[in-house]
PDB file of C-alpha atoms and ligand atoms in Angstrom:
ATOM      1  CA  MET A 217      10.661  -1.102  -2.263  1.00  0.00           C
ATOM      2  CA  SER A 218       6.933  -0.914  -2.711  1.00  0.00           C
ATOM      3  CA  THR A 219       5.357  -2.573  -5.745  1.00  0.00           C
ATOM      4  CA  GLU A 220       2.905  -0.958  -8.156  1.00  0.00           C
ATOM      5  CA  ALA A 221       0.128  -3.172  -6.792  1.00  0.00           C
ATOM      6  CA  GLN A 222       0.840  -2.027  -3.211  1.00  0.00           C
ATOM      7  CA  ILE A 223       0.821   1.631  -4.209  1.00  0.00           C
ATOM      8  CA  ALA A 224      -2.374   1.167  -6.240  1.00  0.00           C
ATOM      9  CA  TYR A 225      -4.160  -0.442  -3.266  1.00  0.00           C
ATOM     10  CA  ARG A 226      -2.924   2.350  -0.987  1.00  0.00           C
ATOM     11  CA  ASN A 227      -4.357   4.925  -3.384  1.00  0.00           C
ATOM     12  CA  GLU A 228      -7.705   3.097  -3.495  1.00  0.00           C
ATOM     13  CA  LEU A 229      -7.908   3.021   0.312  1.00  0.00           C
ATOM     14  CA  ILE A 230      -7.125   6.733   0.540  1.00  0.00           C
ATOM     15  CA  ALA A 231      -9.577   7.649  -2.248  1.00  0.00           C
ATOM     16  CA  ALA A 232     -12.307   5.689  -0.414  1.00  0.00           C
ATOM     17  CA  GLY A 233     -11.546   7.575   2.827  1.00  0.00           C
ATOM     18  CA  LEU A 234     -10.631   4.390   4.714  1.00  0.00           C
ATOM     19  CA  LEU A 235      -7.099   5.670   5.347  1.00  0.00           C
ATOM     20  CA  HIS A 236      -5.853   9.247   5.529  1.00  0.00           C
ATOM     21  CA  ALA A 237      -2.229   9.721   4.489  1.00  0.00           C
ATOM     22  CA  THR A 238       0.180  11.924   6.444  1.00  0.00           C
ATOM     23  CA  ASP A 239       3.549  13.449   5.494  1.00  0.00           C
ATOM     24  CA  VAL A 240       5.202  10.272   6.785  1.00  0.00           C
ATOM     25  CA  ASP A 241       5.082   6.960   4.889  1.00  0.00           C
ATOM     26  CA  GLY A 242       3.520   4.178   6.911  1.00  0.00           C
ATOM     27  CA  LEU A 243       1.655   6.558   9.245  1.00  0.00           C
ATOM     28  CA  TYR A 244      -2.096   6.976   8.706  1.00  0.00           C
ATOM     29  CA  ALA A 245      -5.298   8.024  10.333  1.00  0.00           C
ATOM     30  CA  GLN A 246      -7.967   5.334  10.017  1.00  0.00           C
ATOM     31  CA  SER A 247     -11.654   5.966   9.340  1.00  0.00           C
ATOM     32  CA  GLY A 248     -14.622   5.008  11.503  1.00  0.00           C
ATOM     33  CA  ALA A 249     -15.460   2.188   9.084  1.00  0.00           C
ATOM     34  CA  PHE A 250     -11.891   0.849   9.360  1.00  0.00           C
ATOM     35  CA  GLU A 251     -12.020   1.065  13.157  1.00  0.00           C
ATOM     36  CA  GLU A 252     -15.359  -0.720  13.307  1.00  0.00           C
ATOM     37  CA  ILE A 253     -13.899  -3.737  11.479  1.00  0.00           C
ATOM     38  CA  ILE A 254     -10.935  -3.791  13.876  1.00  0.00           C
ATOM     39  CA  MET A 255     -13.326  -3.724  16.837  1.00  0.00           C
ATOM     40  CA  ARG A 256     -15.493  -6.506  15.401  1.00  0.00           C
ATOM     41  CA  PHE A 257     -12.512  -8.672  14.606  1.00  0.00           C
ATOM     42  CA  ASN A 258     -11.049  -8.028  18.052  1.00  0.00           C
ATOM     43  CA  ALA A 259     -14.302  -9.171  19.632  1.00  0.00           C
ATOM     44  CA  LEU A 260     -14.120 -12.404  17.607  1.00  0.00           C
ATOM     45  CA  VAL A 261     -10.595 -13.047  18.958  1.00  0.00           C
ATOM     46  CA  THR A 262     -11.864 -12.348  22.489  1.00  0.00           C
ATOM     47  CA  ARG A 263     -14.747 -14.822  22.090  1.00  0.00           C
ATOM     48  CA  THR A 264     -12.383 -17.465  20.716  1.00  0.00           C
ATOM     49  CA  GLY A 265      -9.808 -17.139  23.499  1.00  0.00           C
ATOM     50  CA  ALA A 266     -12.237 -16.578  26.384  1.00  0.00           C
ATOM     51  CA  VAL A 267     -12.673 -20.314  27.118  1.00  0.00           C
ATOM     52  CA  ASP A 268      -9.112 -20.358  28.483  1.00  0.00           C
ATOM     53  CA  GLY A 269      -9.735 -17.396  30.806  1.00  0.00           C
ATOM     54  CA  PRO A 270      -6.683 -15.275  29.902  1.00  0.00           C
ATOM     55  CA  GLU A 271      -5.677 -12.240  31.949  1.00  0.00           C
ATOM     56  CA  VAL A 272      -6.305  -9.099  29.890  1.00  0.00           C
ATOM     57  CA  LEU A 273      -3.645  -6.363  29.566  1.00  0.00           C
ATOM     58  CA  ARG A 274      -3.937  -3.320  27.274  1.00  0.00           C
ATOM     59  CA  PHE A 275      -0.771  -1.310  26.689  1.00  0.00           C
ATOM     60  CA  PRO A 276       0.010   2.217  25.549  1.00  0.00           C
ATOM     61  CA  PRO A 277       2.375   2.402  22.527  1.00  0.00           C
ATOM     62  CA  GLY A 278       5.425   2.844  24.755  1.00  0.00           C
ATOM     63  CA  MET A 279       7.139   0.656  27.324  1.00  0.00           C
ATOM     64  CA  PRO A 280      10.084   1.175  29.711  1.00  0.00           C
ATOM     65  CA  ARG A 281      13.342   1.594  27.777  1.00  0.00           C
ATOM     66  CA  GLY A 282      14.824  -1.050  30.093  1.00  0.00           C
ATOM     67  CA  THR A 283      12.337  -3.574  28.712  1.00  0.00           C
ATOM     68  CA  LEU A 284      13.638  -2.951  25.186  1.00  0.00           C
ATOM     69  CA  GLU A 285      17.239  -3.244  26.408  1.00  0.00           C
ATOM     70  CA  ARG A 286      16.605  -6.486  28.267  1.00  0.00           C
ATOM     71  CA  SER A 287      14.549  -8.116  25.510  1.00  0.00           C
ATOM     72  CA  GLY A 288      17.447  -8.545  23.071  1.00  0.00           C
ATOM     73  CA  TYR A 289      15.535  -6.547  20.427  1.00  0.00           C
ATOM     74  CA  LEU A 290      18.443  -4.121  19.893  1.00  0.00           C
ATOM     75  CA  ARG A 291      20.770  -7.042  19.213  1.00  0.00           C
ATOM     76  CA  SER A 292      18.430  -8.582  16.626  1.00  0.00           C
ATOM     77  CA  PHE A 293      16.474  -5.654  15.125  1.00  0.00           C
ATOM     78  CA  PRO A 294      18.326  -2.347  15.767  1.00  0.00           C
ATOM     79  CA  GLN A 295      16.994  -1.072  12.417  1.00  0.00           C
ATOM     80  CA  LEU A 296      13.370  -1.310  13.567  1.00  0.00           C
ATOM     81  CA  ALA A 297      13.582  -0.055  17.159  1.00  0.00           C
ATOM     82  CA  GLY A 298      12.394   3.398  18.211  1.00  0.00           C
ATOM     83  CA  THR A 299      13.016   5.379  21.394  1.00  0.00           C
ATOM     84  CA  ILE A 300      11.165   8.455  22.578  1.00  0.00           C
ATOM     85  CA  HIS A 301      13.296  11.569  22.943  1.00  0.00           C
ATOM     86  CA  SER A 302      12.427  14.870  24.566  1.00  0.00           C
ATOM     87  CA  PHE A 303      13.845  18.310  25.256  1.00  0.00           C
ATOM     88  CA  ALA A 304      15.974  18.337  28.394  1.00  0.00           C
ATOM     89  CA  GLY A 305      17.860  21.663  28.265  1.00  0.00           C
ATOM     90  CA  GLY A 306      17.588  25.099  29.859  1.00  0.00           C
ATOM     91  CA  ASP A 307      16.991  28.594  28.441  1.00  0.00           C
ATOM     92  CA  VAL A 308      20.132  28.588  26.292  1.00  0.00           C
ATOM     93  CA  GLU A 309      19.278  25.265  24.662  1.00  0.00           C
ATOM     94  CA  HIS A 310      15.681  26.401  24.222  1.00  0.00           C
ATOM     95  CA  ALA A 311      16.833  29.527  22.371  1.00  0.00           C
ATOM     96  CA  ALA A 312      19.061  27.364  20.146  1.00  0.00           C
ATOM     97  CA  LEU A 313      16.129  25.056  19.428  1.00  0.00           C
ATOM     98  CA  ILE A 314      13.871  27.924  18.391  1.00  0.00           C
ATOM     99  CA  ALA A 315      16.602  29.507  16.273  1.00  0.00           C
ATOM    100  CA  ALA A 316      17.202  26.198  14.475  1.00  0.00           C
ATOM    101  CA  LEU A 317      13.450  25.807  13.883  1.00  0.00           C
ATOM    102  CA  GLU A 318      13.208  29.309  12.454  1.00  0.00           C
ATOM    103  CA  ARG A 319      16.150  28.721  10.131  1.00  0.00           C
ATOM    104  CA  GLY A 320      14.532  25.471   9.009  1.00  0.00           C
ATOM    105  CA  ASP A 321      17.562  23.553  10.342  1.00  0.00           C
ATOM    106  CA  ASP A 322      17.549  20.297  12.257  1.00  0.00           C
ATOM    107  CA  TRP A 323      16.355  21.221  15.764  1.00  0.00           C
ATOM    108  CA  THR A 324      16.431  17.685  17.187  1.00  0.00           C
ATOM    109  CA  GLY A 325      20.109  17.528  18.194  1.00  0.00           C
ATOM    110  CA  GLY A 326      19.398  18.564  21.793  1.00  0.00           C
ATOM    111  CA  GLN A 327      16.712  15.919  22.298  1.00  0.00           C
ATOM    112  CA  LYS A 328      17.598  13.321  24.967  1.00  0.00           C
ATOM    113  CA  ALA A 329      16.334   9.777  25.293  1.00  0.00           C
ATOM    114  CA  THR A 330      13.496   9.467  27.800  1.00  0.00           C
ATOM    115  CA  GLY A 331      12.792   6.344  29.837  1.00  0.00           C
ATOM    116  CA  ILE A 332      10.227   5.244  27.241  1.00  0.00           C
ATOM    117  CA  ALA A 333      10.809   3.197  24.107  1.00  0.00           C
ATOM    118  CA  PHE A 334       8.194   2.390  21.496  1.00  0.00           C
ATOM    119  CA  THR A 335       6.803  -1.114  21.858  1.00  0.00           C
ATOM    120  CA  PRO A 336       7.941  -3.260  18.916  1.00  0.00           C
ATOM    121  CA  ALA A 337       5.735  -6.293  19.717  1.00  0.00           C
ATOM    122  CA  ALA A 338       2.688  -6.349  21.969  1.00  0.00           C
ATOM    123  CA  CYS A 339       3.922  -9.153  24.209  1.00  0.00           C
ATOM    124  CA  TYR A 340       7.188  -7.490  25.346  1.00  0.00           C
ATOM    125  CA  PRO A 341       5.828  -5.297  28.161  1.00  0.00           C
ATOM    126  CA  SER A 342       3.907  -8.250  29.603  1.00  0.00           C
ATOM    127  CA  TYR A 343       7.019 -10.285  30.476  1.00  0.00           C
ATOM    128  CA  THR A 344       8.325  -7.746  33.019  1.00  0.00           C
ATOM    129  CA  ILE A 345       4.888  -7.653  34.656  1.00  0.00           C
ATOM    130  CA  VAL A 346       4.741 -11.454  34.961  1.00  0.00           C
ATOM    131  CA  ALA A 347       8.384 -11.718  36.118  1.00  0.00           C
ATOM    132  CA  LYS A 348       7.794  -9.206  38.942  1.00  0.00           C
ATOM    133  CA  ARG A 349       5.186 -11.540  40.473  1.00  0.00           C
ATOM    134  CA  GLY A 350       7.884 -14.132  41.214  1.00  0.00           C
ATOM    135  CA  PRO A 351       7.893 -17.842  40.298  1.00  0.00           C
ATOM    136  CA  LEU A 352       4.927 -18.926  38.169  1.00  0.00           C
ATOM    137  CA  PRO A 353       2.109 -21.062  39.535  1.00  0.00           C
ATOM    138  CA  ALA A 354       1.920 -24.654  38.242  1.00  0.00           C
ATOM    139  CA  ASP A 355      -0.406 -23.685  35.381  1.00  0.00           C
ATOM    140  CA  GLY A 356       1.912 -20.884  34.219  1.00  0.00           C
ATOM    141  CA  ALA A 357       0.546 -17.612  32.835  1.00  0.00           C
ATOM    142  CA  LEU A 358      -1.846 -16.868  29.986  1.00  0.00           C
ATOM    143  CA  LEU A 359      -2.364 -13.305  28.788  1.00  0.00           C
ATOM    144  CA  ASP A 360      -4.541 -11.535  26.244  1.00  0.00           C
ATOM    145  CA  VAL A 361      -2.657  -8.375  25.278  1.00  0.00           C
ATOM    146  CA  GLN A 362      -2.871  -5.533  22.801  1.00  0.00           C
ATOM    147  CA  SER A 363      -0.588  -2.663  21.941  1.00  0.00           C
ATOM    148  CA  TRP A 364       0.157  -0.113  19.296  1.00  0.00           C
ATOM    149  CA  CYS A 365       3.543  -1.204  17.938  1.00  0.00           C
ATOM    150  CA  PHE A 366       6.265   0.842  16.253  1.00  0.00           C
ATOM    151  CA  ARG A 367       8.732  -0.401  13.676  1.00  0.00           C
ATOM    152  CA  HIS A 368      10.920   1.987  11.750  1.00  0.00           C
ATOM    153  CA  GLU A 369      10.276   0.778   8.218  1.00  0.00           C
ATOM    154  CA  PRO A 370       8.694   3.572   6.154  1.00  0.00           C
ATOM    155  CA  SER A 371       6.925   2.159   3.108  1.00  0.00           C
ATOM    156  CA  LEU A 372       4.174   2.903   0.607  1.00  0.00           C
ATOM    157  CA  ASP A 373       2.790  -0.613   1.133  1.00  0.00           C
ATOM    158  CA  PRO A 374      -0.397  -0.045   3.147  1.00  0.00           C
ATOM    159  CA  ALA A 375       0.264  -3.409   4.858  1.00  0.00           C
ATOM    160  CA  ARG A 376       3.620  -2.161   6.161  1.00  0.00           C
ATOM    161  CA  LEU A 377       2.953   0.486   8.766  1.00  0.00           C
ATOM    162  CA  GLN A 378       5.319   2.232  11.157  1.00  0.00           C
ATOM    163  CA  LEU A 379       2.617   2.310  13.835  1.00  0.00           C
ATOM    164  CA  PHE A 380       0.069  -0.496  13.920  1.00  0.00           C
ATOM    165  CA  ARG A 381      -1.994  -2.500  16.383  1.00  0.00           C
ATOM    166  CA  MET A 382      -1.070  -5.996  17.438  1.00  0.00           C
ATOM    167  CA  ARG A 383      -3.398  -8.248  19.402  1.00  0.00           C
ATOM    168  CA  GLU A 384      -1.727 -11.215  21.041  1.00  0.00           C
ATOM    169  CA  HIS A 385      -2.283 -14.170  23.294  1.00  0.00           C
ATOM    170  CA  VAL A 386       0.823 -15.006  25.295  1.00  0.00           C
ATOM    171  CA  ARG A 387       1.745 -18.163  27.186  1.00  0.00           C
ATOM    172  CA  VAL A 388       4.467 -18.508  29.816  1.00  0.00           C
ATOM    173  CA  GLY A 389       5.169 -21.924  31.319  1.00  0.00           C
ATOM    174  CA  THR A 390       6.846 -25.276  30.735  1.00  0.00           C
ATOM    175  CA  PRO A 391       7.938 -26.228  27.195  1.00  0.00           C
ATOM    176  CA  GLN A 392       4.981 -28.607  27.043  1.00  0.00           C
ATOM    177  CA  GLN A 393       2.430 -25.968  28.135  1.00  0.00           C
ATOM    178  CA  VAL A 394       3.832 -23.446  25.711  1.00  0.00           C
ATOM    179  CA  LEU A 395       3.955 -25.792  22.709  1.00  0.00           C
ATOM    180  CA  GLU A 396       0.441 -27.039  23.426  1.00  0.00           C
ATOM    181  CA  PHE A 397      -0.703 -23.386  23.434  1.00  0.00           C
ATOM    182  CA  ARG A 398       0.925 -22.737  20.076  1.00  0.00           C
ATOM    183  CA  GLU A 399      -0.689 -25.850  18.546  1.00  0.00           C
ATOM    184  CA  ARG A 400      -4.079 -24.769  19.849  1.00  0.00           C
ATOM    185  CA  TRP A 401      -3.730 -21.262  18.416  1.00  0.00           C
ATOM    186  CA  LEU A 402      -2.449 -22.557  15.077  1.00  0.00           C
ATOM    187  CA  LYS A 403      -5.812 -24.359  14.772  1.00  0.00           C
ATOM    188  CA  ARG A 404      -7.827 -21.441  16.156  1.00  0.00           C
ATOM    189  CA  GLY A 405      -6.040 -18.867  14.016  1.00  0.00           C
ATOM    190  CA  ARG A 406      -6.742 -20.923  10.905  1.00  0.00           C
ATOM    191  CA  ALA A 407     -10.402 -21.387  11.894  1.00  0.00           C
ATOM    192  CA  ILE A 408     -10.857 -17.657  12.582  1.00  0.00           C
ATOM    193  CA  MET A 409      -9.354 -16.649   9.243  1.00  0.00           C
ATOM    194  CA  GLU A 410     -11.255 -19.381   7.359  1.00  0.00           C
ATOM    195  CA  SER A 411     -14.443 -17.910   8.821  1.00  0.00           C
ATOM    196  CA  MET A 412     -13.289 -14.590   7.310  1.00  0.00           C
ATOM    197  CA  GLY A 413     -13.579 -16.167   3.835  1.00  0.00           C
ATOM    198  CA  VAL A 414     -10.077 -15.214   2.683  1.00  0.00           C
ATOM    199  CA  PRO A 415      -7.559 -17.523   0.953  1.00  0.00           C
ATOM    200  CA  LEU A 416      -4.800 -18.477   3.367  1.00  0.00           C
ATOM    201  CA  ASP A 417      -1.755 -20.574   3.929  1.00  0.00           C
ATOM    202  CA  ILE A 418       0.314 -21.309   7.037  1.00  0.00           C
ATOM    203  CA  ASP A 419       4.067 -21.628   6.604  1.00  0.00           C
ATOM    204  CA  VAL A 420       7.305 -21.554   8.606  1.00  0.00           C
ATOM    205  CA  ALA A 421       8.870 -18.105   8.685  1.00  0.00           C
ATOM    206  CA  ASN A 422      11.736 -16.078  10.084  1.00  0.00           C
ATOM    207  CA  ASP A 423      12.086 -12.621  11.562  1.00  0.00           C
ATOM    208  CA  PRO A 424      14.122  -9.921   9.730  1.00  0.00           C
ATOM    209  CA  PHE A 425      17.237 -10.316  11.927  1.00  0.00           C
ATOM    210  CA  PHE A 426      19.821  -7.588  11.268  1.00  0.00           C
ATOM    211  CA  GLY A 427      23.178  -8.012   9.554  1.00  0.00           C
ATOM    212  CA  ARG A 428      25.432 -10.946   8.759  1.00  0.00           C
ATOM    213  CA  ALA A 429      24.979 -12.713  12.112  1.00  0.00           C
ATOM    214  CA  GLY A 430      21.253 -12.274  11.573  1.00  0.00           C
ATOM    215  CA  ARG A 431      21.277 -14.582   8.561  1.00  0.00           C
ATOM    216  CA  MET A 432      22.309 -17.467  10.808  1.00  0.00           C
ATOM    217  CA  LEU A 433      19.660 -16.601  13.393  1.00  0.00           C
ATOM    218  CA  ALA A 434      17.004 -16.533  10.672  1.00  0.00           C
ATOM    219  CA  ALA A 435      18.144 -19.898   9.259  1.00  0.00           C
ATOM    220  CA  ASN A 436      18.140 -21.429  12.736  1.00  0.00           C
ATOM    221  CA  GLN A 437      14.643 -20.074  13.445  1.00  0.00           C
ATOM    222  CA  ARG A 438      13.370 -21.736  10.264  1.00  0.00           C
ATOM    223  CA  ASP A 439      15.225 -25.041  10.810  1.00  0.00           C
ATOM    224  CA  GLN A 440      13.699 -25.374  14.252  1.00  0.00           C
ATOM    225  CA  ALA A 441      10.254 -24.208  13.040  1.00  0.00           C
ATOM    226  CA  LEU A 442      10.094 -21.635  15.845  1.00  0.00           C
ATOM    227  CA  LYS A 443       7.926 -19.208  13.842  1.00  0.00           C
ATOM    228  CA  PHE A 444       4.880 -19.826  11.673  1.00  0.00           C
ATOM    229  CA  GLU A 445       2.903 -17.219   9.780  1.00  0.00           C
ATOM    230  CA  LEU A 446      -0.638 -17.264   8.472  1.00  0.00           C
ATOM    231  CA  LEU A 447      -0.385 -15.649   5.057  1.00  0.00           C
ATOM    232  CA  VAL A 448      -3.152 -14.006   3.054  1.00  0.00           C
ATOM    233  CA  PRO A 449      -2.643 -12.535  -0.421  1.00  0.00           C
ATOM    234  CA  ILE A 450      -3.397  -8.793  -0.251  1.00  0.00           C
ATOM    235  CA  THR A 451      -1.527  -7.168  -3.125  1.00  0.00           C
ATOM    236  CA  SER A 452       0.310 -10.252  -4.430  1.00  0.00           C
ATOM    237  CA  THR A 453      -0.447 -13.962  -4.666  1.00  0.00           C
ATOM    238  CA  GLU A 454       3.261 -14.861  -4.999  1.00  0.00           C
ATOM    239  CA  LYS A 455       4.162 -12.872  -1.881  1.00  0.00           C
ATOM    240  CA  PRO A 456       1.183 -13.096   0.469  1.00  0.00           C
ATOM    241  CA  THR A 457       1.151 -10.981   3.637  1.00  0.00           C
ATOM    242  CA  ALA A 458       1.697 -12.311   7.175  1.00  0.00           C
ATOM    243  CA  CYS A 459      -1.512 -11.489   9.048  1.00  0.00           C
ATOM    244  CA  LEU A 460      -0.922 -13.755  12.070  1.00  0.00           C
ATOM    245  CA  SER A 461       2.323 -15.036  13.614  1.00  0.00           C
ATOM    246  CA  PHE A 462       2.827 -17.983  15.943  1.00  0.00           C
ATOM    247  CA  ASN A 463       6.114 -17.693  17.809  1.00  0.00           C
ATOM    248  CA  TYR A 464       7.929 -20.089  20.131  1.00  0.00           C
ATOM    249  CA  HIS A 465      10.764 -18.196  21.869  1.00  0.00           C
ATOM    250  CA  GLN A 466      12.035 -21.268  23.759  1.00  0.00           C
ATOM    251  CA  ASP A 467      13.663 -19.915  26.969  1.00  0.00           C
ATOM    252  CA  HIS A 468      15.088 -16.811  25.261  1.00  0.00           C
ATOM    253  CA  LEU A 469      12.648 -14.288  26.753  1.00  0.00           C
ATOM    254  CA  GLY A 470      12.392 -16.293  29.973  1.00  0.00           C
ATOM    255  CA  GLN A 471      16.158 -15.819  30.411  1.00  0.00           C
ATOM    256  CA  ALA A 472      16.031 -12.157  29.379  1.00  0.00           C
ATOM    257  CA  PHE A 473      13.234 -11.207  31.770  1.00  0.00           C
ATOM    258  CA  GLY A 474      13.923 -13.669  34.608  1.00  0.00           C
ATOM    259  CA  LEU A 475      10.714 -15.697  34.168  1.00  0.00           C
ATOM    260  CA  ARG A 476      10.866 -18.697  36.516  1.00  0.00           C
ATOM    261  CA  LEU A 477       8.782 -21.835  36.946  1.00  0.00           C
ATOM    262  CA  ALA A 478       7.815 -22.943  40.456  1.00  0.00           C
ATOM    263  CA  ASP A 479      10.918 -25.210  40.623  1.00  0.00           C
ATOM    264  CA  GLY A 480      13.208 -22.272  39.778  1.00  0.00           C
ATOM    265  CA  THR A 481      13.994 -23.279  36.183  1.00  0.00           C
ATOM    266  CA  VAL A 482      13.627 -20.760  33.365  1.00  0.00           C
ATOM    267  CA  ALA A 483      10.159 -20.559  31.819  1.00  0.00           C
ATOM    268  CA  HIS A 484       9.508 -20.914  28.102  1.00  0.00           C
ATOM    269  CA  THR A 485       7.242 -18.503  26.211  1.00  0.00           C
ATOM    270  CA  ALA A 486       5.128 -18.442  23.064  1.00  0.00           C
ATOM    271  CA  CYS A 487       2.732 -15.954  21.533  1.00  0.00           C
ATOM    272  CA  VAL A 488       0.208 -15.674  18.751  1.00  0.00           C
ATOM    273  CA  GLY A 489      -0.032 -12.223  17.182  1.00  0.00           C
ATOM    274  CA  PHE A 490      -2.854 -10.813  15.056  1.00  0.00           C
ATOM    275  CA  GLY A 491      -1.837  -7.849  12.891  1.00  0.00           C
ATOM    276  CA  LEU A 492      -5.154  -6.001  13.113  1.00  0.00           C
ATOM    277  CA  GLU A 493      -4.634  -3.502  10.268  1.00  0.00           C
ATOM    278  CA  ARG A 494      -3.355  -6.215   7.945  1.00  0.00           C
ATOM    279  CA  ILE A 495      -6.429  -8.342   8.644  1.00  0.00           C
ATOM    280  CA  VAL A 496      -8.717  -5.410   7.841  1.00  0.00           C
ATOM    281  CA  LEU A 497      -6.753  -4.754   4.631  1.00  0.00           C
ATOM    282  CA  ALA A 498      -7.156  -8.429   3.651  1.00  0.00           C
ATOM    283  CA  LEU A 499     -10.925  -8.315   4.303  1.00  0.00           C
ATOM    284  CA  LEU A 500     -11.392  -5.085   2.340  1.00  0.00           C
ATOM    285  CA  ARG A 501      -9.349  -6.530  -0.500  1.00  0.00           C
ATOM    286  CA  HIS A 502     -11.263  -9.793  -0.799  1.00  0.00           C
ATOM    287  CA  HIS A 503     -14.802  -8.668   0.057  1.00  0.00           C
ATOM    288  CA  GLY A 504     -14.825  -5.047  -1.100  1.00  0.00           C
ATOM    289  CA  PHE A 505     -14.916  -1.678   0.658  1.00  0.00           C
ATOM    290  CA  ASP A 506     -18.542  -1.927   1.833  1.00  0.00           C
ATOM    291  CA  PRO A 507     -18.828  -4.289   4.835  1.00  0.00           C
ATOM    292  CA  LYS A 508     -22.628  -4.355   4.400  1.00  0.00           C
ATOM    293  CA  ALA A 509     -22.079  -6.161   1.093  1.00  0.00           C
ATOM    294  CA  TRP A 510     -19.671  -8.748   2.533  1.00  0.00           C
ATOM    295  CA  PRO A 511     -20.628 -12.457   2.360  1.00  0.00           C
ATOM    296  CA  ASP A 512     -23.265 -13.456   4.930  1.00  0.00           C
ATOM    297  CA  SER A 513     -20.951 -15.975   6.614  1.00  0.00           C
ATOM    298  CA  VAL A 514     -18.295 -13.301   7.199  1.00  0.00           C
ATOM    299  CA  ARG A 515     -20.820 -10.758   8.424  1.00  0.00           C
ATOM    300  CA  HIS A 516     -22.294 -13.386  10.715  1.00  0.00           C
ATOM    301  CA  ALA A 517     -18.873 -14.215  12.203  1.00  0.00           C
ATOM    302  CA  LEU A 518     -18.101 -10.530  12.844  1.00  0.00           C
ATOM    303  CA  TRP A 519     -21.468  -8.931  13.586  1.00  0.00           C
ATOM    304  CA  THR A 520     -22.810 -11.327  16.219  1.00  0.00           C
TER     305      THR A 520
HETATM  306  P1  5GP B 842       5.950 -10.209  13.904  1.00  0.00           P
HETATM  307  O1  5GP B 842       6.369  -9.962  15.314  1.00  0.00           O
HETATM  308  O2  5GP B 842       5.697 -11.641  13.592  1.00  0.00           O
HETATM  309  O3  5GP B 842       6.847  -9.526  12.891  1.00  0.00           O
HETATM  310  O4  5GP B 842       4.561  -9.433  13.745  1.00  0.00           O
HETATM  311  C1  5GP B 842       3.389  -9.923  14.327  1.00  0.00           C
HETATM  312  C2  5GP B 842       2.227  -9.550  13.458  1.00  0.00           C
HETATM  313  O5  5GP B 842       2.142  -8.129  13.380  1.00  0.00           O
HETATM  314  C3  5GP B 842       2.418 -10.001  12.002  1.00  0.00           C
HETATM  315  O6  5GP B 842       1.898 -11.288  11.796  1.00  0.00           O
HETATM  316  C4  5GP B 842       1.612  -8.973  11.262  1.00  0.00           C
HETATM  317  O7  5GP B 842       0.268  -9.355  11.176  1.00  0.00           O
HETATM  318  C5  5GP B 842       1.738  -7.725  12.085  1.00  0.00           C
HETATM  319  N1  5GP B 842       2.739  -6.836  11.491  1.00  0.00           N
HETATM  320  C6  5GP B 842       4.075  -7.001  11.434  1.00  0.00           C
HETATM  321  N2  5GP B 842       4.655  -5.967  10.795  1.00  0.00           N
HETATM  322  C7  5GP B 842       3.670  -5.145  10.418  1.00  0.00           C
HETATM  323  C8  5GP B 842       3.624  -3.914   9.707  1.00  0.00           C
HETATM  324  O8  5GP B 842       4.640  -3.358   9.263  1.00  0.00           O
HETATM  325  N3  5GP B 842       2.407  -3.365   9.502  1.00  0.00           N
HETATM  326  C9  5GP B 842       1.280  -3.941   9.953  1.00  0.00           C
HETATM  327  N4  5GP B 842       0.111  -3.342   9.720  1.00  0.00           N
HETATM  328  N5  5GP B 842       1.270  -5.087  10.622  1.00  0.00           N
HETATM  329  C10 5GP B 842       2.454  -5.695  10.855  1.00  0.00           C
HETATM  330 ZN1   ZN B 843       4.653 -11.754  20.882  1.00  0.00          ZN
END
């Protein structure tokens, strides 16, 4: 359920031409001004992470369906996953499709799943790529990735999109390497967002695991402090919005994707994710819709 404040902010963004609504909730076109802020912020993340020399990977919005199946996502978040379907029939099925369209009936029944699934989190497609290279070198792997991500959660909250961009840094290695990475990015993420001049808080969090079994998974994730979020108030101070996430997957994804250390043991993984649209929405909210009028310190951090 979207709140009045969320809907009001959405309307303001649309009236200002920053977002263009479509017939589908949570699916927008973004303006040039919106895109420019994303690009500037992205460049700031690049500058911050460049000292570590990450390998850069940029993904399309889809990944192999096998990657989704292997990842465990369907076990934990079946409600959010999306697969790409396409027509796979002959002339008879084609005629039925057109007839259904013309009647205004559901024409999608004959669609078959393709080999592509939407990417739910930017780091997923990178694990198969790293695993294919064989056992990791002693210093593990460090990636700078970005993807459009899909999550099936239609909403009128402009900070809850069905298709959005996630920028991540991903670490694969020993538990020590991976935890050190997460500590480093907790500090860097805070410093980046402090330089953006927005109020923020970092807190333990859990993912929206599905169903009754999911409640236990969520409680366990919190107890072990596996996930932290950097929260910024956008349309509510009581319920601020997660703009960055810091995730330690232990050996869960290492097991799922066959990621091995040099000695053959299963690698651990962690990632830091920047929700690019949410960060732009936070900046527009706190500094106004005209980036030229933003505080000098923020402009300096972004336009250098
Ligand atoms: P997570 O995997 O932790 O759920 O998501 C990683 C990051 O992606 C979050 O910290 C957040 O910034 C962003 N994100 C998650 N869900 C949404 C969403 O529905 N819309 C948008 N715009 N960003 C999201
Ligand atoms: Zn990730």
